[in-house]
Amino acid sequence: MARTKRTVCPSTETPRKRMASDLQELSVHVRFAASGETLVTLPLRPQMAVSKVRERVNRSLSLGLVVTSLLQGAGILSESARLGELASEGSEVNLDAVVTLETALCMVRPCAAGDLVDIVREEDRHRRHCDMSRAPSAAKAVAESLMAAAPDLESIQMIGGSNESGHGGQVIVIANPGSDALSACQKALALDDEDLEQEEEWIPGRRYAQAMPGRLLHLRFQERLELGFNRDDSEEAGEEDRVESQLQAATQIMCDKLSGHFKFDLGRGRSGPVIFSGFCEDGSIVGVLTSCVYT
């Protein structure tokens, strides 16, 4: 009886890919494609698709930073590709990310969105705002000038009145705000849209006689050069000379470098963040963030 030869078909998987697919977890290192700077390292399952990886990376980034595509080498990865197919040495996957900066609050000491205000989108509550290093260069230069002119902002009470009290201030930049200051502040603070009624669109350069319903007041910092950007004629300054001179210097810079000045708050007697600000020449918003507590 003739022997029947058994044909053995070799696996189409390489040993590297077989090993990766057998693992429960891969260590995924994601870098900025432009600079090579490490963005994040995540433990992820080999079966996860690139589209889901991108979502996970976005959730781990500072607010405003968005990964639009992932690359390996020079090629853009298919959204349907699996991590197990991309492992380079067993449990390691190295990816590059194309990242854009959307409307983002840039701070010298970034904090979580939920630390600034309660009514934030729940999925963003623990995400941190961007570092000032991410701010556009022209806006960052104005911010640095403000910090140099008023180095004691954090210890100066920014808001005071018969039924309200405030805290110190910090210089901020809102990158890529668009032309609508109201919407930009809401987005930058990650406010929950469902908890805010949408108000009339604010137009830069238009003078409002009073605050828009609960949100935005258009200002002229030129009228506050003696008192400071944070005070109007109805408020008595009463600060020591050092504080007064710093506020005056900061106000002068805001007059010289910013246009479309405004004050943003939550309105309706709600305690929370307050922004005194204006538009920089590059379209960014630069100003001072503080908070108001109603009593």
PDB file of C-alpha atoms in Angstrom, residues 14-268:
ATOM      1  CA  THR A  14       5.467  35.439  11.091  1.00  0.00           C
ATOM      2  CA  PRO A  15       6.768  34.266  14.488  1.00  0.00           C
ATOM      3  CA  ARG A  16       6.708  37.887  15.614  1.00  0.00           C
ATOM      4  CA  LYS A  17       3.007  38.257  14.836  1.00  0.00           C
ATOM      5  CA  ARG A  18       2.079  34.892  16.326  1.00  0.00           C
ATOM      6  CA  MET A  19       3.812  35.837  19.559  1.00  0.00           C
ATOM      7  CA  ALA A  20       2.079  39.218  19.715  1.00  0.00           C
ATOM      8  CA  SER A  21      -1.346  37.730  19.071  1.00  0.00           C
ATOM      9  CA  ASP A  22      -0.845  35.225  21.889  1.00  0.00           C
ATOM     10  CA  LEU A  23      -0.153  37.961  24.429  1.00  0.00           C
ATOM     11  CA  GLN A  24      -2.877  39.322  26.664  1.00  0.00           C
ATOM     12  CA  GLU A  25      -1.502  42.858  26.570  1.00  0.00           C
ATOM     13  CA  LEU A  26       0.843  45.028  24.512  1.00  0.00           C
ATOM     14  CA  SER A  27       2.791  48.088  25.583  1.00  0.00           C
ATOM     15  CA  VAL A  28       1.885  50.799  23.066  1.00  0.00           C
ATOM     16  CA  HIS A  29       4.210  53.819  22.868  1.00  0.00           C
ATOM     17  CA  VAL A  30       2.780  56.842  21.043  1.00  0.00           C
ATOM     18  CA  ARG A  31       4.945  59.807  20.022  1.00  0.00           C
ATOM     19  CA  PHE A  32       4.347  63.153  18.342  1.00  0.00           C
ATOM     20  CA  ALA A  33       5.037  62.570  14.657  1.00  0.00           C
ATOM     21  CA  ALA A  34       6.441  66.091  14.293  1.00  0.00           C
ATOM     22  CA  SER A  35       8.916  66.084  17.193  1.00  0.00           C
ATOM     23  CA  GLY A  36       9.324  62.511  18.422  1.00  0.00           C
ATOM     24  CA  GLU A  37       8.241  63.625  21.915  1.00  0.00           C
ATOM     25  CA  THR A  38       6.503  60.863  23.860  1.00  0.00           C
ATOM     26  CA  LEU A  39       2.775  61.446  24.139  1.00  0.00           C
ATOM     27  CA  VAL A  40       1.654  58.452  26.137  1.00  0.00           C
ATOM     28  CA  THR A  41       2.340  54.769  26.810  1.00  0.00           C
ATOM     29  CA  LEU A  42      -0.712  52.548  27.200  1.00  0.00           C
ATOM     30  CA  PRO A  43      -1.249  48.834  27.954  1.00  0.00           C
ATOM     31  CA  LEU A  44      -3.703  47.630  25.279  1.00  0.00           C
ATOM     32  CA  ARG A  45      -5.042  44.344  23.916  1.00  0.00           C
ATOM     33  CA  PRO A  46      -3.533  42.967  20.671  1.00  0.00           C
ATOM     34  CA  GLN A  47      -7.030  42.623  19.183  1.00  0.00           C
ATOM     35  CA  MET A  48      -7.748  46.357  19.494  1.00  0.00           C
ATOM     36  CA  ALA A  49      -8.256  48.199  16.198  1.00  0.00           C
ATOM     37  CA  VAL A  50      -6.295  51.352  15.393  1.00  0.00           C
ATOM     38  CA  SER A  51      -9.515  53.406  15.484  1.00  0.00           C
ATOM     39  CA  LYS A  52     -10.056  52.374  19.121  1.00  0.00           C
ATOM     40  CA  VAL A  53      -6.402  53.018  19.939  1.00  0.00           C
ATOM     41  CA  ARG A  54      -6.784  56.573  18.639  1.00  0.00           C
ATOM     42  CA  GLU A  55      -9.845  57.077  20.859  1.00  0.00           C
ATOM     43  CA  ARG A  56      -7.958  55.803  23.910  1.00  0.00           C
ATOM     44  CA  VAL A  57      -4.974  58.035  23.180  1.00  0.00           C
ATOM     45  CA  ASN A  58      -7.235  61.087  22.791  1.00  0.00           C
ATOM     46  CA  ARG A  59      -8.849  60.428  26.177  1.00  0.00           C
ATOM     47  CA  SER A  60      -5.418  60.391  27.811  1.00  0.00           C
ATOM     48  CA  LEU A  61      -4.223  63.683  26.294  1.00  0.00           C
ATOM     49  CA  SER A  62      -4.634  67.213  27.585  1.00  0.00           C
ATOM     50  CA  LEU A  63      -7.911  68.876  26.630  1.00  0.00           C
ATOM     51  CA  GLY A  64      -7.706  70.400  23.161  1.00  0.00           C
ATOM     52  CA  LEU A  65      -5.054  68.020  21.808  1.00  0.00           C
ATOM     53  CA  VAL A  66      -6.579  65.645  19.249  1.00  0.00           C
ATOM     54  CA  VAL A  67      -4.933  62.759  17.382  1.00  0.00           C
ATOM     55  CA  THR A  68      -6.218  62.758  13.804  1.00  0.00           C
ATOM     56  CA  SER A  69      -4.232  59.751  12.555  1.00  0.00           C
ATOM     57  CA  LEU A  70      -1.661  57.174  13.686  1.00  0.00           C
ATOM     58  CA  LEU A  71       1.425  56.197  11.725  1.00  0.00           C
ATOM     59  CA  GLN A  72       4.025  53.451  11.797  1.00  0.00           C
ATOM     60  CA  GLY A  73       7.103  54.427   9.880  1.00  0.00           C
ATOM     61  CA  ALA A  74       6.073  56.726   7.050  1.00  0.00           C
ATOM     62  CA  GLY A  75       2.681  55.151   6.453  1.00  0.00           C
ATOM     63  CA  ILE A  76      -0.712  56.124   7.873  1.00  0.00           C
ATOM     64  CA  LEU A  77      -2.294  53.100   9.526  1.00  0.00           C
ATOM     65  CA  SER A  78      -5.667  51.779   8.467  1.00  0.00           C
ATOM     66  CA  GLU A  79      -8.321  52.364  11.117  1.00  0.00           C
ATOM     67  CA  SER A  80      -9.194  48.652  10.947  1.00  0.00           C
ATOM     68  CA  ALA A  81      -5.636  47.359  11.497  1.00  0.00           C
ATOM     69  CA  ARG A  82      -5.063  45.384  14.720  1.00  0.00           C
ATOM     70  CA  LEU A  83      -2.338  46.117  17.240  1.00  0.00           C
ATOM     71  CA  GLY A  84      -1.152  42.509  17.187  1.00  0.00           C
ATOM     72  CA  GLU A  85      -0.158  42.989  13.544  1.00  0.00           C
ATOM     73  CA  LEU A  86       2.029  45.978  14.428  1.00  0.00           C
ATOM     74  CA  ALA A  87       4.148  44.661  17.310  1.00  0.00           C
ATOM     75  CA  SER A  88       7.857  45.172  16.644  1.00  0.00           C
ATOM     76  CA  GLU A  89       9.447  43.067  19.378  1.00  0.00           C
ATOM     77  CA  GLY A  90       6.951  40.796  21.000  1.00  0.00           C
ATOM     78  CA  SER A  91       5.031  43.008  23.395  1.00  0.00           C
ATOM     79  CA  GLU A  92       6.113  46.437  22.091  1.00  0.00           C
ATOM     80  CA  VAL A  93       4.273  48.645  19.584  1.00  0.00           C
ATOM     81  CA  ASN A  94       5.703  52.022  18.554  1.00  0.00           C
ATOM     82  CA  LEU A  95       3.390  54.496  16.840  1.00  0.00           C
ATOM     83  CA  ASP A  96       3.587  58.123  15.744  1.00  0.00           C
ATOM     84  CA  ALA A  97       0.610  60.455  16.040  1.00  0.00           C
ATOM     85  CA  VAL A  98      -0.483  63.388  13.905  1.00  0.00           C
ATOM     86  CA  VAL A  99      -1.866  65.809  16.495  1.00  0.00           C
ATOM     87  CA  THR A 100      -3.847  69.016  16.097  1.00  0.00           C
ATOM     88  CA  LEU A 101      -4.612  71.626  18.743  1.00  0.00           C
ATOM     89  CA  GLU A 102      -8.286  72.556  18.871  1.00  0.00           C
ATOM     90  CA  THR A 103      -9.838  75.130  21.227  1.00  0.00           C
ATOM     91  CA  ALA A 104      -7.694  74.686  24.330  1.00  0.00           C
ATOM     92  CA  LEU A 105      -7.028  76.413  27.650  1.00  0.00           C
ATOM     93  CA  CYS A 106      -3.254  76.773  28.112  1.00  0.00           C
ATOM     94  CA  MET A 107      -1.949  77.331  31.650  1.00  0.00           C
ATOM     95  CA  VAL A 108       1.424  77.641  33.376  1.00  0.00           C
ATOM     96  CA  ARG A 109       0.348  74.995  35.902  1.00  0.00           C
ATOM     97  CA  PRO A 110      -2.330  72.915  34.169  1.00  0.00           C
ATOM     98  CA  CYS A 111      -5.045  71.396  36.329  1.00  0.00           C
ATOM     99  CA  ALA A 112      -7.919  69.013  35.688  1.00  0.00           C
ATOM    100  CA  ALA A 113     -11.061  70.490  34.137  1.00  0.00           C
ATOM    101  CA  GLY A 114     -13.101  69.501  37.189  1.00  0.00           C
ATOM    102  CA  ASP A 115     -10.792  71.499  39.460  1.00  0.00           C
ATOM    103  CA  LEU A 116     -11.843  74.772  37.808  1.00  0.00           C
ATOM    104  CA  VAL A 117     -15.583  74.285  37.533  1.00  0.00           C
ATOM    105  CA  ASP A 118     -18.200  71.714  38.558  1.00  0.00           C
ATOM    106  CA  ILE A 119     -20.360  71.736  35.433  1.00  0.00           C
ATOM    107  CA  VAL A 120     -17.917  70.046  33.069  1.00  0.00           C
ATOM    108  CA  ARG A 121     -18.464  67.168  30.681  1.00  0.00           C
ATOM    109  CA  GLU A 122     -18.151  64.041  32.808  1.00  0.00           C
ATOM    110  CA  GLU A 123     -15.740  62.347  30.393  1.00  0.00           C
ATOM    111  CA  ASP A 124     -13.416  65.367  30.667  1.00  0.00           C
ATOM    112  CA  ARG A 125     -13.607  65.918  34.430  1.00  0.00           C
ATOM    113  CA  HIS A 126     -10.182  64.412  35.150  1.00  0.00           C
ATOM    114  CA  ARG A 127      -8.464  65.457  31.920  1.00  0.00           C
ATOM    115  CA  ARG A 128      -5.884  68.187  32.348  1.00  0.00           C
ATOM    116  CA  HIS A 129      -5.771  71.458  30.480  1.00  0.00           C
ATOM    117  CA  CYS A 130      -2.798  72.175  28.211  1.00  0.00           C
ATOM    118  CA  ASP A 131       0.572  73.456  29.318  1.00  0.00           C
ATOM    119  CA  MET A 132       1.460  77.011  28.295  1.00  0.00           C
ATOM    120  CA  SER A 133       4.181  75.573  26.047  1.00  0.00           C
ATOM    121  CA  ARG A 134       1.384  74.459  23.668  1.00  0.00           C
ATOM    122  CA  ALA A 135       0.120  78.023  23.193  1.00  0.00           C
ATOM    123  CA  PRO A 136       0.712  79.769  19.842  1.00  0.00           C
ATOM    124  CA  SER A 137       3.953  81.766  19.945  1.00  0.00           C
ATOM    125  CA  ALA A 138       2.436  85.255  19.566  1.00  0.00           C
ATOM    126  CA  ALA A 139      -0.121  84.617  22.305  1.00  0.00           C
ATOM    127  CA  LYS A 140       2.502  83.058  24.568  1.00  0.00           C
ATOM    128  CA  ALA A 141       4.677  86.172  24.189  1.00  0.00           C
ATOM    129  CA  VAL A 142       1.802  88.394  25.355  1.00  0.00           C
ATOM    130  CA  ALA A 143       1.099  86.011  28.244  1.00  0.00           C
ATOM    131  CA  GLU A 144       4.735  86.144  29.323  1.00  0.00           C
ATOM    132  CA  SER A 145       4.627  89.957  29.235  1.00  0.00           C
ATOM    133  CA  LEU A 146       1.564  89.933  31.492  1.00  0.00           C
ATOM    134  CA  MET A 147       3.227  87.576  33.958  1.00  0.00           C
ATOM    135  CA  ALA A 148       6.345  89.742  34.046  1.00  0.00           C
ATOM    136  CA  ALA A 149       4.288  92.913  34.602  1.00  0.00           C
ATOM    137  CA  ALA A 150       2.196  91.393  37.404  1.00  0.00           C
ATOM    138  CA  PRO A 151       4.230  88.649  39.121  1.00  0.00           C
ATOM    139  CA  ASP A 152       1.960  88.679  42.195  1.00  0.00           C
ATOM    140  CA  LEU A 153      -1.325  88.014  40.364  1.00  0.00           C
ATOM    141  CA  GLU A 154      -1.931  84.757  42.215  1.00  0.00           C
ATOM    142  CA  SER A 155      -2.023  86.558  45.559  1.00  0.00           C
ATOM    143  CA  ILE A 156      -4.149  89.518  44.422  1.00  0.00           C
ATOM    144  CA  GLN A 157      -7.902  89.245  44.993  1.00  0.00           C
ATOM    145  CA  MET A 158      -9.338  89.794  41.534  1.00  0.00           C
ATOM    146  CA  ILE A 159     -13.018  90.232  42.372  1.00  0.00           C
ATOM    147  CA  GLY A 160     -14.751  91.915  45.282  1.00  0.00           C
ATOM    148  CA  GLY A 161     -18.217  93.204  46.013  1.00  0.00           C
ATOM    149  CA  SER A 162     -21.029  93.216  48.528  1.00  0.00           C
ATOM    150  CA  ASN A 163     -22.238  89.732  47.590  1.00  0.00           C
ATOM    151  CA  GLU A 164     -19.179  88.148  46.045  1.00  0.00           C
ATOM    152  CA  SER A 165     -15.569  87.351  46.784  1.00  0.00           C
ATOM    153  CA  GLY A 166     -12.745  86.184  44.605  1.00  0.00           C
ATOM    154  CA  HIS A 167      -9.377  84.525  44.457  1.00  0.00           C
ATOM    155  CA  GLY A 168      -6.060  85.358  42.860  1.00  0.00           C
ATOM    156  CA  GLY A 169      -5.530  85.289  39.126  1.00  0.00           C
ATOM    157  CA  GLN A 170      -3.367  83.443  36.633  1.00  0.00           C
ATOM    158  CA  VAL A 171      -2.487  84.301  33.053  1.00  0.00           C
ATOM    159  CA  ILE A 172      -3.992  81.971  30.450  1.00  0.00           C
ATOM    160  CA  VAL A 173      -4.212  81.527  26.685  1.00  0.00           C
ATOM    161  CA  ILE A 174      -7.166  80.056  24.809  1.00  0.00           C
ATOM    162  CA  ALA A 175      -5.701  78.654  21.605  1.00  0.00           C
ATOM    163  CA  ASN A 176      -7.730  78.418  18.390  1.00  0.00           C
ATOM    164  CA  PRO A 177     -10.852  80.057  19.836  1.00  0.00           C
ATOM    165  CA  GLY A 178     -12.544  81.120  16.613  1.00  0.00           C
ATOM    166  CA  SER A 179     -14.344  84.467  16.517  1.00  0.00           C
ATOM    167  CA  ASP A 180     -17.009  83.655  19.125  1.00  0.00           C
ATOM    168  CA  ALA A 181     -15.545  84.470  22.551  1.00  0.00           C
ATOM    169  CA  LEU A 182     -18.505  83.020  24.437  1.00  0.00           C
ATOM    170  CA  SER A 183     -18.316  79.665  22.699  1.00  0.00           C
ATOM    171  CA  ALA A 184     -14.517  79.626  23.014  1.00  0.00           C
ATOM    172  CA  CYS A 185     -14.625  80.074  26.797  1.00  0.00           C
ATOM    173  CA  GLN A 186     -17.273  77.374  27.169  1.00  0.00           C
ATOM    174  CA  LYS A 187     -15.261  74.931  25.046  1.00  0.00           C
ATOM    175  CA  ALA A 188     -11.934  75.760  26.697  1.00  0.00           C
ATOM    176  CA  LEU A 189     -13.388  75.141  30.162  1.00  0.00           C
ATOM    177  CA  ALA A 190     -15.056  71.909  28.918  1.00  0.00           C
ATOM    178  CA  LEU A 191     -18.430  73.115  30.195  1.00  0.00           C
ATOM    179  CA  ASP A 192     -21.291  70.667  29.837  1.00  0.00           C
ATOM    180  CA  ASP A 193     -23.450  71.815  26.925  1.00  0.00           C
ATOM    181  CA  GLU A 194     -26.520  70.181  28.420  1.00  0.00           C
ATOM    182  CA  ASP A 195     -26.176  72.334  31.522  1.00  0.00           C
ATOM    183  CA  LEU A 196     -25.857  75.618  29.664  1.00  0.00           C
ATOM    184  CA  GLU A 197     -28.484  77.409  27.650  1.00  0.00           C
ATOM    185  CA  GLN A 198     -27.055  78.636  24.368  1.00  0.00           C
ATOM    186  CA  GLU A 199     -27.070  82.417  24.270  1.00  0.00           C
ATOM    187  CA  GLU A 200     -26.941  84.941  21.446  1.00  0.00           C
ATOM    188  CA  GLU A 201     -23.650  84.807  19.532  1.00  0.00           C
ATOM    189  CA  TRP A 202     -21.135  87.418  20.685  1.00  0.00           C
ATOM    190  CA  ILE A 203     -19.535  89.531  17.952  1.00  0.00           C
ATOM    191  CA  PRO A 204     -15.995  90.880  18.599  1.00  0.00           C
ATOM    192  CA  GLY A 205     -15.900  94.663  18.392  1.00  0.00           C
ATOM    193  CA  ARG A 206     -19.565  95.156  19.207  1.00  0.00           C
ATOM    194  CA  ARG A 207     -20.282  97.159  22.370  1.00  0.00           C
ATOM    195  CA  TYR A 208     -22.864  95.739  24.767  1.00  0.00           C
ATOM    196  CA  ALA A 209     -24.547  98.015  27.279  1.00  0.00           C
ATOM    197  CA  GLN A 210     -24.777  95.213  29.815  1.00  0.00           C
ATOM    198  CA  ALA A 211     -23.760  91.622  30.231  1.00  0.00           C
ATOM    199  CA  MET A 212     -25.204  89.197  27.745  1.00  0.00           C
ATOM    200  CA  PRO A 213     -27.636  86.905  29.552  1.00  0.00           C
ATOM    201  CA  GLY A 214     -25.495  85.230  32.148  1.00  0.00           C
ATOM    202  CA  ARG A 215     -22.277  84.970  30.193  1.00  0.00           C
ATOM    203  CA  LEU A 216     -20.268  87.739  28.574  1.00  0.00           C
ATOM    204  CA  LEU A 217     -19.659  91.451  29.094  1.00  0.00           C
ATOM    205  CA  HIS A 218     -17.807  93.474  26.489  1.00  0.00           C
ATOM    206  CA  LEU A 219     -15.287  95.820  28.120  1.00  0.00           C
ATOM    207  CA  ARG A 220     -12.901  98.635  27.269  1.00  0.00           C
ATOM    208  CA  PHE A 221      -9.768  98.171  29.330  1.00  0.00           C
ATOM    209  CA  GLN A 222      -8.715 101.670  28.230  1.00  0.00           C
ATOM    210  CA  GLU A 223     -11.327 102.946  30.684  1.00  0.00           C
ATOM    211  CA  ARG A 224      -9.746 100.936  33.518  1.00  0.00           C
ATOM    212  CA  LEU A 225      -6.112 101.986  33.240  1.00  0.00           C
ATOM    213  CA  GLU A 226      -6.106 103.653  36.660  1.00  0.00           C
ATOM    214  CA  LEU A 227      -8.164 101.045  38.525  1.00  0.00           C
ATOM    215  CA  GLY A 228      -7.012  97.882  36.761  1.00  0.00           C
ATOM    216  CA  PHE A 229      -8.673  95.573  34.230  1.00  0.00           C
ATOM    217  CA  ASN A 230     -10.566  93.729  36.977  1.00  0.00           C
ATOM    218  CA  ARG A 231     -12.352  96.753  38.496  1.00  0.00           C
ATOM    219  CA  ASP A 232     -14.938  99.251  37.337  1.00  0.00           C
ATOM    220  CA  ASP A 233     -15.818 102.704  38.649  1.00  0.00           C
ATOM    221  CA  SER A 234     -18.260 101.309  41.214  1.00  0.00           C
ATOM    222  CA  GLU A 235     -15.529  99.365  43.012  1.00  0.00           C
ATOM    223  CA  GLU A 236     -12.949 100.879  45.300  1.00  0.00           C
ATOM    224  CA  ALA A 237      -9.482  99.571  44.668  1.00  0.00           C
ATOM    225  CA  GLY A 238      -7.871 100.027  48.071  1.00  0.00           C
ATOM    226  CA  GLU A 239      -4.794  97.951  47.209  1.00  0.00           C
ATOM    227  CA  GLU A 240      -1.299  98.806  48.274  1.00  0.00           C
ATOM    228  CA  ASP A 241       0.884 100.676  45.795  1.00  0.00           C
ATOM    229  CA  ARG A 242       2.734  97.532  44.691  1.00  0.00           C
ATOM    230  CA  VAL A 243      -0.481  95.739  43.767  1.00  0.00           C
ATOM    231  CA  GLU A 244      -1.990  98.787  42.102  1.00  0.00           C
ATOM    232  CA  SER A 245       1.075  99.358  39.936  1.00  0.00           C
ATOM    233  CA  GLN A 246       1.108  95.712  38.809  1.00  0.00           C
ATOM    234  CA  LEU A 247      -2.570  95.802  37.843  1.00  0.00           C
ATOM    235  CA  GLN A 248      -2.047  99.058  35.955  1.00  0.00           C
ATOM    236  CA  ALA A 249       0.939  97.610  34.088  1.00  0.00           C
ATOM    237  CA  ALA A 250      -1.003  94.479  33.155  1.00  0.00           C
ATOM    238  CA  THR A 251      -3.976  96.564  32.020  1.00  0.00           C
ATOM    239  CA  GLN A 252      -1.717  98.673  29.797  1.00  0.00           C
ATOM    240  CA  ILE A 253      -0.376  95.535  28.101  1.00  0.00           C
ATOM    241  CA  MET A 254      -3.918  94.256  27.559  1.00  0.00           C
ATOM    242  CA  CYS A 255      -4.839  97.599  25.984  1.00  0.00           C
ATOM    243  CA  ASP A 256      -1.773  97.594  23.730  1.00  0.00           C
ATOM    244  CA  LYS A 257      -1.737  93.930  22.689  1.00  0.00           C
ATOM    245  CA  LEU A 258      -5.366  92.767  22.826  1.00  0.00           C
ATOM    246  CA  SER A 259      -8.624  93.800  21.167  1.00  0.00           C
ATOM    247  CA  GLY A 260     -12.267  92.881  21.721  1.00  0.00           C
ATOM    248  CA  HIS A 261     -11.865  92.985  25.507  1.00  0.00           C
ATOM    249  CA  PHE A 262     -14.408  91.057  27.555  1.00  0.00           C
ATOM    250  CA  LYS A 263     -15.269  89.460  30.879  1.00  0.00           C
ATOM    251  CA  PHE A 264     -16.643  85.914  30.947  1.00  0.00           C
ATOM    252  CA  ASP A 265     -18.397  84.277  33.889  1.00  0.00           C
ATOM    253  CA  LEU A 266     -21.018  81.589  34.424  1.00  0.00           C
ATOM    254  CA  GLY A 267     -23.793  84.082  35.120  1.00  0.00           C
ATOM    255  CA  ARG A 268     -27.048  83.645  37.039  1.00  0.00           C
TER     256      ARG A 268
END
